XYZ file of C-alpha atoms in Angstrom:
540
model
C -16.614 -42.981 -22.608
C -16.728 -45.596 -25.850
C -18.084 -44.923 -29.032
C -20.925 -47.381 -28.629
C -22.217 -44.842 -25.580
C -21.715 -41.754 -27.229
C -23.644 -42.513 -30.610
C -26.384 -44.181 -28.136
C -26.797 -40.565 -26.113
C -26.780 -38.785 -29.623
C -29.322 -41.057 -30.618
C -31.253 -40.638 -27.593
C -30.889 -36.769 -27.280
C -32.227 -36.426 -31.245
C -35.115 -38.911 -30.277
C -36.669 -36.446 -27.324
C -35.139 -33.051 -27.595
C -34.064 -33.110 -31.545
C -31.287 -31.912 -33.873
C -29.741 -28.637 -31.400
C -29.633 -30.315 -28.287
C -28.528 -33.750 -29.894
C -26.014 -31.223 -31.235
C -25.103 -29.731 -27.693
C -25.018 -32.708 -25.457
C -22.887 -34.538 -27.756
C -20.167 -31.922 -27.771
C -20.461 -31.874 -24.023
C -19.994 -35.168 -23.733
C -17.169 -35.507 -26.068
C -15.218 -32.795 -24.700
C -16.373 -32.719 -21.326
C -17.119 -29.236 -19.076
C -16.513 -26.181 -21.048
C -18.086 -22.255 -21.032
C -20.774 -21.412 -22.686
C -19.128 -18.869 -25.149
C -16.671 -21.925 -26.070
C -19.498 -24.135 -26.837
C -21.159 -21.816 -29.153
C -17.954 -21.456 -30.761
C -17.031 -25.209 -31.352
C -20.808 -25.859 -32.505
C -21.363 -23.044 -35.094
C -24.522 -22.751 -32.834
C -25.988 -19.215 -32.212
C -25.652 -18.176 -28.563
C -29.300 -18.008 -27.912
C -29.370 -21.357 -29.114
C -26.938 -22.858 -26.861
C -28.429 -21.305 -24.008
C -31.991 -23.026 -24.732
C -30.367 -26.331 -25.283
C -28.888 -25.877 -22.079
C -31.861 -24.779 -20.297
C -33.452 -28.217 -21.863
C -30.570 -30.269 -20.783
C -30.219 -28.799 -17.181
C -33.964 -29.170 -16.465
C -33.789 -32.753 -17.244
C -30.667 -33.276 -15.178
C -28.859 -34.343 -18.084
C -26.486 -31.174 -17.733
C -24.801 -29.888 -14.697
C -22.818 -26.725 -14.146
C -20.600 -25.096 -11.533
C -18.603 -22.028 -10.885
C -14.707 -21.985 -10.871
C -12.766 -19.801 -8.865
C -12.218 -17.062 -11.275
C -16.072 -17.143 -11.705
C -16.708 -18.807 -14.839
C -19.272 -21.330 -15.543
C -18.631 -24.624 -17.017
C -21.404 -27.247 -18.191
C -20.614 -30.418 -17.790
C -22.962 -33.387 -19.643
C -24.429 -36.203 -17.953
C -23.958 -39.448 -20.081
C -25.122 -42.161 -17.515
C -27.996 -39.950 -17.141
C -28.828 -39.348 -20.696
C -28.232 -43.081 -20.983
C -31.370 -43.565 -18.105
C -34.177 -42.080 -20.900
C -33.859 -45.838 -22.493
C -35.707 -47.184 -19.119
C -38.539 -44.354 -19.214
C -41.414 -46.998 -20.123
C -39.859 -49.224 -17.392
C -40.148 -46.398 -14.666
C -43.427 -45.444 -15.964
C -44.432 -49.305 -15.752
C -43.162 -49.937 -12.709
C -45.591 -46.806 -11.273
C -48.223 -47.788 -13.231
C -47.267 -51.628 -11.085
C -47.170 -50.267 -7.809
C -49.696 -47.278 -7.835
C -52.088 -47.684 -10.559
C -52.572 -45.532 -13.527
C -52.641 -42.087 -11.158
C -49.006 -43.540 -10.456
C -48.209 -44.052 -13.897
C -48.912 -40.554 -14.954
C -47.410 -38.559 -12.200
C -43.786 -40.668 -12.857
C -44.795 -40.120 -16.773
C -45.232 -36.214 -16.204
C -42.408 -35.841 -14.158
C -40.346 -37.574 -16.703
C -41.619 -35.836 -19.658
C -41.549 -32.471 -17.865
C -37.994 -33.309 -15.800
C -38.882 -31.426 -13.068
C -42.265 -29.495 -11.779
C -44.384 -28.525 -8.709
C -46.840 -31.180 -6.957
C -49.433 -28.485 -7.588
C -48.742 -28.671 -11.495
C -48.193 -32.377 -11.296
C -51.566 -33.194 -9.575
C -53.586 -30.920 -11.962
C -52.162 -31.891 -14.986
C -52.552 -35.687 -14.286
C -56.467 -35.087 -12.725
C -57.179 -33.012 -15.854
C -55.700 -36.028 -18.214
C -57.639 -38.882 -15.417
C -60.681 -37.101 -15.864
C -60.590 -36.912 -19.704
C -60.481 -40.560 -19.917
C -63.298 -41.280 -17.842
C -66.880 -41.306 -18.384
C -69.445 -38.013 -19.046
C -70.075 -36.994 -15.812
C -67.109 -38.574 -13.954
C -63.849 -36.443 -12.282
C -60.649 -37.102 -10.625
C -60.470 -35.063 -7.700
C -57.224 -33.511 -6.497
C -56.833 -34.807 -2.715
C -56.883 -38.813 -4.738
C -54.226 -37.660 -6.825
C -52.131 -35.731 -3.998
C -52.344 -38.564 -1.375
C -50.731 -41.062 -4.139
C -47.944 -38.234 -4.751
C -47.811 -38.645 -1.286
C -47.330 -42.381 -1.365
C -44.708 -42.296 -4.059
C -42.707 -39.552 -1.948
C -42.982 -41.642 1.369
C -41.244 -44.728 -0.465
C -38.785 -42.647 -1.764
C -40.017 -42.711 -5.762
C -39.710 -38.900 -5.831
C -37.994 -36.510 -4.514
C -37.654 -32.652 -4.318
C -35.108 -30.769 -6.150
C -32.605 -29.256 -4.880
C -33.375 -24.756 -4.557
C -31.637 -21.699 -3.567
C -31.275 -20.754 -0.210
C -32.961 -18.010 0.826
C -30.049 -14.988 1.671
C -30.774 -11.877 3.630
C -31.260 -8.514 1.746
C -28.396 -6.676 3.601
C -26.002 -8.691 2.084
C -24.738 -5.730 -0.933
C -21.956 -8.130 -2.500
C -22.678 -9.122 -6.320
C -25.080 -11.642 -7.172
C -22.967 -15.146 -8.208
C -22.894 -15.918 -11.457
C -24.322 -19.093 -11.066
C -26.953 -20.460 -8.483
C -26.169 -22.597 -5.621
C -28.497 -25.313 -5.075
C -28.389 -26.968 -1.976
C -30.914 -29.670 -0.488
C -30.558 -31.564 3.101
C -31.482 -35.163 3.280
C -34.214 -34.856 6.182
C -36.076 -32.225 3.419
C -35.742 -34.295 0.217
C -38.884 -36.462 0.823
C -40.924 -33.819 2.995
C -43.929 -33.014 1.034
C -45.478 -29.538 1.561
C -48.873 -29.633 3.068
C -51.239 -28.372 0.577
C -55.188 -28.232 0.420
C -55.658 -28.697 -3.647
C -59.304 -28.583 -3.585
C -60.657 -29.555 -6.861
C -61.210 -31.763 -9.596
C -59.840 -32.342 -13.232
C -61.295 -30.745 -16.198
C -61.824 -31.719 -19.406
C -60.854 -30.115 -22.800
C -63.432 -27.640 -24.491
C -65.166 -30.057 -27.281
C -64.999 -28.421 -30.661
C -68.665 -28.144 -30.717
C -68.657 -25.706 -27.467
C -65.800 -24.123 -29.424
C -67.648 -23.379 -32.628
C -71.099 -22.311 -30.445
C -69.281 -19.615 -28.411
C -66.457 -17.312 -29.482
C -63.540 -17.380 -31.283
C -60.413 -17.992 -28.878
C -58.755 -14.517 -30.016
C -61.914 -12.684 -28.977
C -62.407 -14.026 -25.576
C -62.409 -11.374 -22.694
C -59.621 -12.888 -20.204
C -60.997 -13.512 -16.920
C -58.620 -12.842 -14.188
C -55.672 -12.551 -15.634
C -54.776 -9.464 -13.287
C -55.390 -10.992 -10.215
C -53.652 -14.567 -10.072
C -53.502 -16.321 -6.808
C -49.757 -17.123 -5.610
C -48.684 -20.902 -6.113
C -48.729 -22.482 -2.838
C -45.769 -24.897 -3.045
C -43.710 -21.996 -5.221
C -40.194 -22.976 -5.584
C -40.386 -26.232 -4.434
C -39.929 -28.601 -7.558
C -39.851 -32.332 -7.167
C -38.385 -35.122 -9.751
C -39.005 -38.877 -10.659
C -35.917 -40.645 -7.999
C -33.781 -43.056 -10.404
C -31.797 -44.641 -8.460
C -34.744 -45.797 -6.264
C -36.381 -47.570 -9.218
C -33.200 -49.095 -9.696
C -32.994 -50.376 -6.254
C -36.535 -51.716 -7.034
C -35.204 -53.396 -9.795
C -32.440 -54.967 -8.261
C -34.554 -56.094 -5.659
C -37.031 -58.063 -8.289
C -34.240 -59.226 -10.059
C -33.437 -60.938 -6.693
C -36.513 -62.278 -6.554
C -36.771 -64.118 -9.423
C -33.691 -65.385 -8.785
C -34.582 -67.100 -5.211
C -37.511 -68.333 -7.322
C -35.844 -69.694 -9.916
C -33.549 -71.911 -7.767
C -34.891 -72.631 -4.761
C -39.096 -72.696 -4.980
C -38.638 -75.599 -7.927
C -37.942 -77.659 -5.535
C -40.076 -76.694 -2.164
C -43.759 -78.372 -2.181
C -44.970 -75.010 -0.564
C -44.555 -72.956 -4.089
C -42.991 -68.980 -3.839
C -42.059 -69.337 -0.144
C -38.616 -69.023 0.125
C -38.900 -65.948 -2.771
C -41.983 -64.286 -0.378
C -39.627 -64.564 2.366
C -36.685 -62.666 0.603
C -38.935 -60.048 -1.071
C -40.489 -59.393 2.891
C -36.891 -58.710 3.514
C -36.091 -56.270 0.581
C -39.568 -54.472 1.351
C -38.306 -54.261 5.273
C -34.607 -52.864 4.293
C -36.275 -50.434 0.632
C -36.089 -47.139 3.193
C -33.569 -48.022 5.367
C -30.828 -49.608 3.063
C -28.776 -47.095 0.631
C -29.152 -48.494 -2.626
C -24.676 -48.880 -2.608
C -24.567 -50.809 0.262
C -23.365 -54.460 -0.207
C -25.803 -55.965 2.827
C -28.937 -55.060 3.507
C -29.642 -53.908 7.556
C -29.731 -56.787 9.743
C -32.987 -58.582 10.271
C -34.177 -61.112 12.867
C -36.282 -63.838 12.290
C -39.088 -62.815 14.561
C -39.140 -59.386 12.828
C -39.148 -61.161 9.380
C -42.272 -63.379 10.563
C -44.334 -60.199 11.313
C -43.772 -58.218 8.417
C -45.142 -61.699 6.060
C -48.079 -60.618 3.707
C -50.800 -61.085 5.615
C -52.674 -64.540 5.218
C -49.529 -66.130 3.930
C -50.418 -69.270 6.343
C -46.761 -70.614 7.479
C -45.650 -70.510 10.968
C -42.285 -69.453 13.062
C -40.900 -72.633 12.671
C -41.208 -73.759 9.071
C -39.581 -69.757 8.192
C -36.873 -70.543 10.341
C -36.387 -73.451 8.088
C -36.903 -71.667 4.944
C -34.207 -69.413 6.105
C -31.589 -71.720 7.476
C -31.972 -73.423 3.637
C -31.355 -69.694 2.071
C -28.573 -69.330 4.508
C -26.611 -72.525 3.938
C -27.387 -72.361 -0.200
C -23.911 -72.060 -1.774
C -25.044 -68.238 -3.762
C -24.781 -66.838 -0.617
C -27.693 -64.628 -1.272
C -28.485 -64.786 2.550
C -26.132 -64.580 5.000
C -26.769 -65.225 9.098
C -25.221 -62.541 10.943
C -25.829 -62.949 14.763
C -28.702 -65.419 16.931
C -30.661 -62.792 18.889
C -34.217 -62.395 18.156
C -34.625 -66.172 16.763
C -31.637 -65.284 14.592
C -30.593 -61.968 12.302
C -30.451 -62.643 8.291
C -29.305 -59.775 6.229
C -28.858 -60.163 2.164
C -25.926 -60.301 0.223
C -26.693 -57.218 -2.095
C -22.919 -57.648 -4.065
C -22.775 -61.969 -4.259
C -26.578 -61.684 -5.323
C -25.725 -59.153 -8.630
C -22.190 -61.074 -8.798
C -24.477 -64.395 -9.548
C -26.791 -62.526 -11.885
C -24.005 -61.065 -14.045
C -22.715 -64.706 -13.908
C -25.727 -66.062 -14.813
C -26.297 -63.524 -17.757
C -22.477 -64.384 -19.356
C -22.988 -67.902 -18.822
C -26.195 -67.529 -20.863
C -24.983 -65.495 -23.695
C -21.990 -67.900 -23.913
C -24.573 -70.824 -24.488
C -26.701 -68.997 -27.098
C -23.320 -67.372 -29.355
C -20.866 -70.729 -28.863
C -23.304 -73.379 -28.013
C -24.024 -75.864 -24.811
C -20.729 -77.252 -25.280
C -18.563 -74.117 -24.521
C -21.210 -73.355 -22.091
C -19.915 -76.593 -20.497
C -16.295 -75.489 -20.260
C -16.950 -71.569 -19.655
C -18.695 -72.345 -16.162
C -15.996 -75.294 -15.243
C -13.223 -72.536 -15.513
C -15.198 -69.987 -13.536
C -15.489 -73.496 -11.017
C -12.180 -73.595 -11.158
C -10.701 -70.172 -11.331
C -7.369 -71.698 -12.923
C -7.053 -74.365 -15.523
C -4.842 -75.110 -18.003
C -5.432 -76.980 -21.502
C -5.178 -80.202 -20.367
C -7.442 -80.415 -17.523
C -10.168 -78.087 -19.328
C -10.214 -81.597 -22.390
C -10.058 -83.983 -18.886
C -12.301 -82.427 -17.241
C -15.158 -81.315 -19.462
C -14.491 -84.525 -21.694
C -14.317 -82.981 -24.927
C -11.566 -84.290 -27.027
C -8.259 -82.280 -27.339
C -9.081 -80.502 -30.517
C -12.120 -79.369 -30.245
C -11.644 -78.033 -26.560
C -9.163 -76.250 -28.443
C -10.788 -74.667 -30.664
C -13.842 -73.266 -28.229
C -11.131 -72.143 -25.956
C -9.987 -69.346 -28.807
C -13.539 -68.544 -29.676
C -14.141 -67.844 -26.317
C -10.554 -66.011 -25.833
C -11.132 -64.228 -29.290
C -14.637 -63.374 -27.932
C -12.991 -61.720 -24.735
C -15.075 -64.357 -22.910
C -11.960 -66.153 -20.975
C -8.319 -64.660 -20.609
C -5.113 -66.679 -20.151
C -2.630 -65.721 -17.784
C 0.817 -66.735 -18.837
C 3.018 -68.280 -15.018
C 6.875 -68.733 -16.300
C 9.178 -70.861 -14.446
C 11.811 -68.515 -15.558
C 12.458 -64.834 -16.188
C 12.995 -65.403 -19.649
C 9.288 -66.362 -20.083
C 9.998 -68.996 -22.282
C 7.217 -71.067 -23.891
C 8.730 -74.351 -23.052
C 8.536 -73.242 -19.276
C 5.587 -71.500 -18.589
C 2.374 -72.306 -17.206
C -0.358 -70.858 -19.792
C -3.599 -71.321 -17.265
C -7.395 -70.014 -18.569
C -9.211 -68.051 -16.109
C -12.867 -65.719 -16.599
C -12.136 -62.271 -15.143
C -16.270 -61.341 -14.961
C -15.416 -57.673 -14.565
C -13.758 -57.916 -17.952
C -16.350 -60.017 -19.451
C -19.119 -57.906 -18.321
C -17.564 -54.299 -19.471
C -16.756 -55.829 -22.395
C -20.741 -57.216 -22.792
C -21.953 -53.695 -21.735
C -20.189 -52.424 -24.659
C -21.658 -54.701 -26.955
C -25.195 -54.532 -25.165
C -24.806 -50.549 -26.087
C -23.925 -51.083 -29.493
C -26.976 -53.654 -29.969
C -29.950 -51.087 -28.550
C -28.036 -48.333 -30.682
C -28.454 -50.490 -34.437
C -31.772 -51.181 -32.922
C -33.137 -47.964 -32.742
C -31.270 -46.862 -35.944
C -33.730 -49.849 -37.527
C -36.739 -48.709 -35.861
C -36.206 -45.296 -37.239
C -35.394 -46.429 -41.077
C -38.627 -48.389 -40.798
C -40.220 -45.091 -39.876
C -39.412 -43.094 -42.225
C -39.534 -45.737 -45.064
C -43.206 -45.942 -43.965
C -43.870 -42.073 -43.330
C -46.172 -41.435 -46.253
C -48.004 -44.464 -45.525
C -48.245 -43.839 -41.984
C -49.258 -39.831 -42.373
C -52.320 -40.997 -44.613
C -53.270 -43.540 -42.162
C -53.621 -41.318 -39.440
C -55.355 -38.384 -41.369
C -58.161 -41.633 -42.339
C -58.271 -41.752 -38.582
C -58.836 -38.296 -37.841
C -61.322 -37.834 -40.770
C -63.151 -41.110 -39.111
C -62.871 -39.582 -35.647
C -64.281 -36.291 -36.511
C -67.550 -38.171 -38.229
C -68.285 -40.435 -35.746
C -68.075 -37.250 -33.302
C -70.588 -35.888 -35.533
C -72.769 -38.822 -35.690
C -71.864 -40.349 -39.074
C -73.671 -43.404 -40.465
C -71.791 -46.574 -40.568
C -71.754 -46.447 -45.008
C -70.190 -43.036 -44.956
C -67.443 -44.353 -42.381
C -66.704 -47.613 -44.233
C -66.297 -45.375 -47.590
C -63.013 -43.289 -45.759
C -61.876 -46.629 -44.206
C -61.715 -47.920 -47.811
C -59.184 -45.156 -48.848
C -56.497 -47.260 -47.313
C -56.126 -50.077 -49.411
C -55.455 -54.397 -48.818
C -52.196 -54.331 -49.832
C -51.135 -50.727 -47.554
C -53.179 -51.948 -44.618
C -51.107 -55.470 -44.741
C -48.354 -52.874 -45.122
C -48.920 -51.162 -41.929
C -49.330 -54.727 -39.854
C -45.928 -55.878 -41.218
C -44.845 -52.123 -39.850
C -46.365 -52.015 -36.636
C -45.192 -55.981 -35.736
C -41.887 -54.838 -36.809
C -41.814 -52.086 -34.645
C -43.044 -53.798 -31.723
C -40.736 -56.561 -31.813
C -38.190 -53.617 -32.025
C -39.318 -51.961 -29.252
C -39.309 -55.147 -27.311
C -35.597 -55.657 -28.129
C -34.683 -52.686 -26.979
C -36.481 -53.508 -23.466
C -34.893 -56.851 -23.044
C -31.517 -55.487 -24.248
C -31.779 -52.892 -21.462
C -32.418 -55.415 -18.420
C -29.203 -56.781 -19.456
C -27.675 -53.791 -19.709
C -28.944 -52.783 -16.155
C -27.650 -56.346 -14.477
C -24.547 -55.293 -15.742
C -24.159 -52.187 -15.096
C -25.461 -52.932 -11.131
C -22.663 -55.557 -10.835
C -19.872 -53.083 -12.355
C -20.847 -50.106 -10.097
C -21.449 -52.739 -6.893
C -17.615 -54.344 -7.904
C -15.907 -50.663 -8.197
C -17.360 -49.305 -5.361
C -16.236 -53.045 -2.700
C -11.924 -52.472 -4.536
């Protein structure tokens, strides 16, 4: 664990949960599993404290715990996990992408919420469908369910893992911790629930101020509450499937990038490698290095209907992604017209590749670009044939081979003749480890979308004054227009912000936007890399 990832989770925990979890987590993750009487201890924190930071941190999977023989709990943080909340808008997107906005705010509720009910979850997200509609207009709870239903069936969510129900003759102690357990034929098997209704909307403050005051409302039914059908059974937003999603569009692109340039036919050999990764999404683990076999025949069937190419120009198509030299698609047998499967490691190995070989050319120039991807070409080279073969003179070739070597870009590995590893006799040959390089970009990729949200959040709260009295303007301007305003009266409260703080508050919210998208683009790097490093420890 490096500094760079620690001060990102602390500035990630503060963001969401604020200053006592921030406070919690951290300690967790700097010391790793410990009691809970030790961690109040350490932190100064009060003991009630600790145990609602914890309760936080364990509901959104960010803490784990278990029991040790003598039958003490330990909590043990979760830093790749706390490291995941950067990519909430991209998981959120990516729903919104593939299921519409009813999607996009189950994924956002289970996200927010860490883990809840499909009861709860369909309610809540009617009830917020149905405020943004038209008068008159609801989201009804079977649309909702059967897209919870959808995202469950590809795997987007999954249930939680619960306590096993024990018999009541059992008179041994309860244990001091839980032991949740979950089978893999369960995790995706949705309870079958009749949710008859639709959403409701929010009480207007009119209807508030006509009937009677909240405090003096009889409560209706309070005594007799009807049991929760799906009780116990909690479901949350599936990570690693997005990333597998990911990975797969990364592909994608990729496939589109080199090959359809240069096919008449545009997107077809791209179409036919995402109709691969759509046939293997269930039935390929998101660690394995290949995808399941395929054959061509099955390939042709499962096309996007009315994409007009027949069986013999896709056996072309993927003969060409076969014999390309990334390896992205790999023939593994001839029966049924041929069987294709995809390279899942080579294909990230290529991206990670692709991304050093880019940030070379943008922090050394095209020139060191040139002589970073001839000694990944070449594996070995030494100073002479990196200035003969890249045909840059013998001093400057020099001199971008220690940028690059200061920059942890290249290594040298020293081969003596002799034991006494004298200069005179030993071979001094430049190589790129791309492990090394990546880890090493990681780091610096973590230490970038750290400073940026540090700037995001000075520019805050160098603003806040400005920013408070522009949104009490709005809410004044809100409230009259809900009370039918004229247009003079309005313009006179939209005058209380000034030119000069209104050109204030563009410069602001550009800032912050361009910040924002920083971070995004920051993380897509960060997630290439961190594919390729997990893919490459997992194949040694």
């Amino acid at each position: 664990m490096t500094q760079a990832e620690i001060k990102l989770c602390s500035l990630l925990l503060q963001e969401h949960f604020g200053e006592i979890v921030e406070k919690i987590g951290v300690h967790l993750i700097r010391t790793g599993s410990q009691p809970l009487r030790v961690i109040a201890h350490d932190t100064g924190t009060s003991l009630d404290q600790v145990k609602k930071a914890l309760c936080v941190l364990i509901q959104h999977n960010l803490v784990i715990y278990q029991v040790h023989k003598r039958g003490v709990v330990e909590y043990e943080a979760q830093c790749s996990r706390v490291l995941r909340m950067l990519r909430y808008p991209r998981y959120i997107y990516t729903a919104k992408t593939l299921y519409s906005d009813t999607g996009e705010l189950i994924v956002e509720e289970l996200l927010l919420n860490g883990k809840m009910t499909m009861s709860a979850v369909v309610k809540k997200v009617a009830d917020r469908l149905t405020e943004t509609m038209e008068d008159g207009k609801t989201m009804d709870y079977a649309e909702v369910s059967n897209t919870f239903v959808r995202l469950a069936d590809t795997h987007f969510v999954q249930r939680c893992p619960w306590v096993p129900a024990t018999e009541n003759s059992d008179p041994g102690p309860p244990p001091p911790a839980p032991i949740l357990v979950i089978s893999e034929k369960d995790m995706y098997l949705v309870p079958k629930l009749s949710l008859i209704g639709k959403g409701k909307r929010r009480r207007s403050s009119d209807e508030d101020a006509a009937g009677e005051p909240k405090a003096k409302r009889p409560k209706y039914g309070t005594d007799n509450k009807e049991p929760i059908p799906d009780d116990g059974i909690y479901w949350q937003a599936n990570l690693d499937r997005f990333h597998q999603h990911f990975r797969d569009q990364a592909i994608v692109s990729a496939v589109a990038n080199r090959m359809d340039q240069f096919t008449f036919q545009t997107q077809t050999s791209s179409e036919v490698v995402r109709t691969m990764l759509r046939m293997s999404e269930i039935t390929t683990p998101s660690t394995d290095p290949f995808t399941q076999p395929l054959s061509s025949n099955e390939i042709f069937r499962s096309l996007p209907v009315g994409y007009n190419i027949s069986k013999q120009v896709l056996d072309q198509y993927l003969t060409l992604l076969a014999d390309d030299p990334l390896e992205f698609v790999g023939k593994s047998g001839d029966s049924g017209g041929g069987m294709y499967v995809i390279n899942l490691h080579k294909a990230l190995g290529s991206l990670a590749t692709a991304t050093l070989e880019s940030v070379v050319q943008e922090r050394f120039g095209s020139r060191c670009a040139r002589i970073f991807r001839l000694v990944l070409q070449k594996k070995h080279l030494e100073q002479k044939q990196v200035e003969d073969f890249a045909m840059i003179p013998a001093k400057e070739a020099k001199d971008m081979l220690y940028k690059m070597l200061s920059g942890n870009f290249i290594s040298l590995q020293e081969i003596p003749k002799t034991p006494d590893h004298a200069p005179s006799r030993t071979f001094y040959l430049y190589t790129v480890n791309i492990l090394s390089a990546a880890r090493m970009l990681l780091h610096r990729c973590y230490k970038s979308i750290a400073n940026l949200i540090e700037r995001r959040q000075f520019e805050t709260k160098e603003n806040k004054r400005l920013l408070e009295k522009s949104q009490r303007v709005e809410a004044i301007i809100a409230s009259m227009q809900a009370t039918g305003a004229e247009e003079v009266q309005l313009q006179e409260i939209e005058e209380m912000i000034t030119a000069p703080e209104r050109q204030q508050l563009e410069t602001l919210k550009r800032n912050v936007n361009k910040l924002d998208a920083s971070e995004i683009q920051v993380d897509e790097t960060i997630f290439l890399l961190e594919s390729y490093i997990e893919s490459t420890m997992k194949r040694q």
